[in-house]
Amino acid sequence: MRGFKSHDAAARFCREHGELRDLLRPRRRHNQIVPASLRRSRFTKAAQIALDIMRAA
């Protein structure tokens, strides 16, 4: 379980990690070119949302 004390803690981490990964992952279609500036601005916005959620928790 890689350092987790219980199965519930490991499951909670995996669930939250998946949600955060989905939030920060760039969304695009197959072979669609997305400019780096657009990717950066989307990532910055998503990261700010994630930080706000973590601060509120």
Short mmCIF file of N, CA and C in Angstrom, two decimals:
data_model
loop_
_atom_site.label_atom_id
_atom_site.label_comp_id
_atom_site.label_asym_id
_atom_site.label_seq_id
_atom_site.Cartn_x
_atom_site.Cartn_y
_atom_site.Cartn_z
N MET A 1 0.82 -1.20 0.00
CA MET A 1 0.00 0.00 0.00
C MET A 1 0.87 1.26 0.00
N ARG A 2 2.14 1.12 -0.17
CA ARG A 2 3.06 2.24 -0.36
C ARG A 2 2.98 3.30 0.73
N GLY A 3 2.98 2.89 2.00
CA GLY A 3 3.04 3.84 3.10
C GLY A 3 1.70 4.29 3.63
N PHE A 4 0.60 3.89 3.02
CA PHE A 4 -0.70 4.25 3.55
C PHE A 4 -1.03 3.33 4.71
N LYS A 5 -1.65 3.88 5.74
CA LYS A 5 -1.93 3.09 6.93
C LYS A 5 -3.17 2.21 6.78
N SER A 6 -4.05 2.58 5.88
CA SER A 6 -5.27 1.78 5.70
C SER A 6 -5.66 1.76 4.23
N HIS A 7 -6.49 0.79 3.91
CA HIS A 7 -6.98 0.68 2.54
C HIS A 7 -7.84 1.89 2.18
N ASP A 8 -8.60 2.40 3.14
CA ASP A 8 -9.45 3.57 2.90
C ASP A 8 -8.62 4.80 2.54
N ALA A 9 -7.50 4.98 3.22
CA ALA A 9 -6.64 6.12 2.92
C ALA A 9 -6.04 6.01 1.52
N ALA A 10 -5.64 4.82 1.13
CA ALA A 10 -5.09 4.61 -0.22
C ALA A 10 -6.17 4.85 -1.27
N ALA A 11 -7.38 4.37 -1.01
CA ALA A 11 -8.47 4.56 -1.96
C ALA A 11 -8.82 6.03 -2.09
N ARG A 12 -8.84 6.77 -0.97
CA ARG A 12 -9.15 8.20 -0.99
C ARG A 12 -8.08 8.95 -1.79
N PHE A 13 -6.81 8.60 -1.58
CA PHE A 13 -5.73 9.25 -2.32
C PHE A 13 -5.88 9.01 -3.82
N CYS A 14 -6.15 7.77 -4.20
CA CYS A 14 -6.28 7.45 -5.63
C CYS A 14 -7.45 8.19 -6.26
N ARG A 15 -8.55 8.28 -5.54
CA ARG A 15 -9.73 8.98 -6.06
C ARG A 15 -9.42 10.47 -6.25
N GLU A 16 -8.83 11.09 -5.22
CA GLU A 16 -8.53 12.52 -5.30
C GLU A 16 -7.45 12.80 -6.35
N HIS A 17 -6.46 11.93 -6.45
CA HIS A 17 -5.41 12.11 -7.45
C HIS A 17 -6.01 12.05 -8.84
N GLY A 18 -6.93 11.13 -9.07
CA GLY A 18 -7.58 11.01 -10.37
C GLY A 18 -8.37 12.26 -10.73
N GLU A 19 -9.09 12.82 -9.75
CA GLU A 19 -9.87 14.03 -10.01
C GLU A 19 -8.95 15.21 -10.32
N LEU A 20 -7.87 15.34 -9.57
CA LEU A 20 -6.93 16.43 -9.82
C LEU A 20 -6.25 16.27 -11.17
N ARG A 21 -5.90 15.03 -11.51
CA ARG A 21 -5.26 14.77 -12.80
C ARG A 21 -6.20 15.14 -13.95
N ASP A 22 -7.48 14.80 -13.80
CA ASP A 22 -8.44 15.14 -14.84
C ASP A 22 -8.62 16.65 -14.98
N LEU A 23 -8.56 17.35 -13.83
CA LEU A 23 -8.70 18.81 -13.87
C LEU A 23 -7.53 19.47 -14.56
N LEU A 24 -6.31 18.97 -14.31
CA LEU A 24 -5.11 19.62 -14.85
C LEU A 24 -4.70 19.11 -16.23
N ARG A 25 -5.29 18.01 -16.68
CA ARG A 25 -4.92 17.43 -17.96
C ARG A 25 -5.42 18.30 -19.12
N PRO A 26 -4.57 18.59 -20.09
CA PRO A 26 -5.05 19.38 -21.23
C PRO A 26 -6.03 18.57 -22.07
N ARG A 27 -7.14 19.19 -22.42
CA ARG A 27 -8.15 18.51 -23.23
C ARG A 27 -7.95 18.90 -24.68
N ARG A 28 -7.83 17.92 -25.52
CA ARG A 28 -7.67 18.17 -26.96
C ARG A 28 -8.10 16.94 -27.73
N ARG A 29 -8.33 17.13 -28.98
CA ARG A 29 -8.71 16.03 -29.84
C ARG A 29 -7.48 15.44 -30.50
N HIS A 30 -7.63 14.29 -31.09
CA HIS A 30 -6.52 13.59 -31.73
C HIS A 30 -5.89 14.47 -32.82
N ASN A 31 -4.58 14.62 -32.77
CA ASN A 31 -3.78 15.39 -33.74
C ASN A 31 -4.15 16.87 -33.80
N GLN A 32 -4.77 17.39 -32.78
CA GLN A 32 -5.09 18.81 -32.75
C GLN A 32 -3.92 19.54 -32.10
N ILE A 33 -3.45 20.57 -32.74
CA ILE A 33 -2.34 21.36 -32.21
C ILE A 33 -2.90 22.45 -31.31
N VAL A 34 -2.43 22.48 -30.08
CA VAL A 34 -2.85 23.51 -29.12
C VAL A 34 -1.61 24.34 -28.79
N PRO A 35 -1.67 25.64 -29.03
CA PRO A 35 -0.51 26.49 -28.75
C PRO A 35 -0.10 26.42 -27.28
N ALA A 36 1.19 26.55 -27.04
CA ALA A 36 1.71 26.47 -25.68
C ALA A 36 1.13 27.55 -24.79
N SER A 37 0.92 28.73 -25.33
CA SER A 37 0.36 29.82 -24.52
C SER A 37 -1.05 29.48 -24.04
N LEU A 38 -1.84 28.84 -24.87
CA LEU A 38 -3.19 28.42 -24.48
C LEU A 38 -3.13 27.30 -23.44
N ARG A 39 -2.21 26.35 -23.64
CA ARG A 39 -2.05 25.27 -22.64
C ARG A 39 -1.64 25.83 -21.30
N ARG A 40 -0.71 26.80 -21.30
CA ARG A 40 -0.25 27.42 -20.05
C ARG A 40 -1.39 28.15 -19.35
N SER A 41 -2.17 28.92 -20.10
CA SER A 41 -3.26 29.68 -19.46
C SER A 41 -4.32 28.73 -18.91
N ARG A 42 -4.64 27.66 -19.62
CA ARG A 42 -5.61 26.68 -19.11
C ARG A 42 -5.08 25.99 -17.86
N PHE A 43 -3.80 25.63 -17.87
CA PHE A 43 -3.20 24.97 -16.71
C PHE A 43 -3.20 25.91 -15.51
N THR A 44 -2.84 27.17 -15.73
CA THR A 44 -2.80 28.14 -14.64
C THR A 44 -4.18 28.31 -14.02
N LYS A 45 -5.21 28.39 -14.86
CA LYS A 45 -6.57 28.55 -14.36
C LYS A 45 -7.00 27.31 -13.57
N ALA A 46 -6.72 26.12 -14.09
CA ALA A 46 -7.09 24.89 -13.41
C ALA A 46 -6.31 24.72 -12.11
N ALA A 47 -5.03 25.08 -12.12
CA ALA A 47 -4.22 24.97 -10.90
C ALA A 47 -4.73 25.92 -9.83
N GLN A 48 -5.17 27.11 -10.22
CA GLN A 48 -5.71 28.05 -9.25
C GLN A 48 -7.00 27.51 -8.64
N ILE A 49 -7.85 26.88 -9.45
CA ILE A 49 -9.07 26.26 -8.94
C ILE A 49 -8.72 25.17 -7.94
N ALA A 50 -7.74 24.33 -8.27
CA ALA A 50 -7.34 23.25 -7.38
C ALA A 50 -6.79 23.80 -6.07
N LEU A 51 -5.98 24.84 -6.12
CA LEU A 51 -5.44 25.45 -4.90
C LEU A 51 -6.54 26.05 -4.04
N ASP A 52 -7.52 26.70 -4.67
CA ASP A 52 -8.64 27.25 -3.92
C ASP A 52 -9.43 26.17 -3.21
N ILE A 53 -9.63 25.04 -3.88
CA ILE A 53 -10.35 23.92 -3.29
C ILE A 53 -9.57 23.37 -2.09
N MET A 54 -8.25 23.22 -2.25
CA MET A 54 -7.43 22.69 -1.15
C MET A 54 -7.39 23.64 0.04
N ARG A 55 -7.37 24.93 -0.22
CA ARG A 55 -7.38 25.90 0.88
C ARG A 55 -8.70 25.86 1.64
N ALA A 56 -9.78 25.64 0.93
CA ALA A 56 -11.11 25.63 1.55
C ALA A 56 -11.33 24.36 2.38
N ALA A 57 -10.60 23.30 2.07
CA ALA A 57 -10.81 22.01 2.76
C ALA A 57 -10.22 21.99 4.14
#
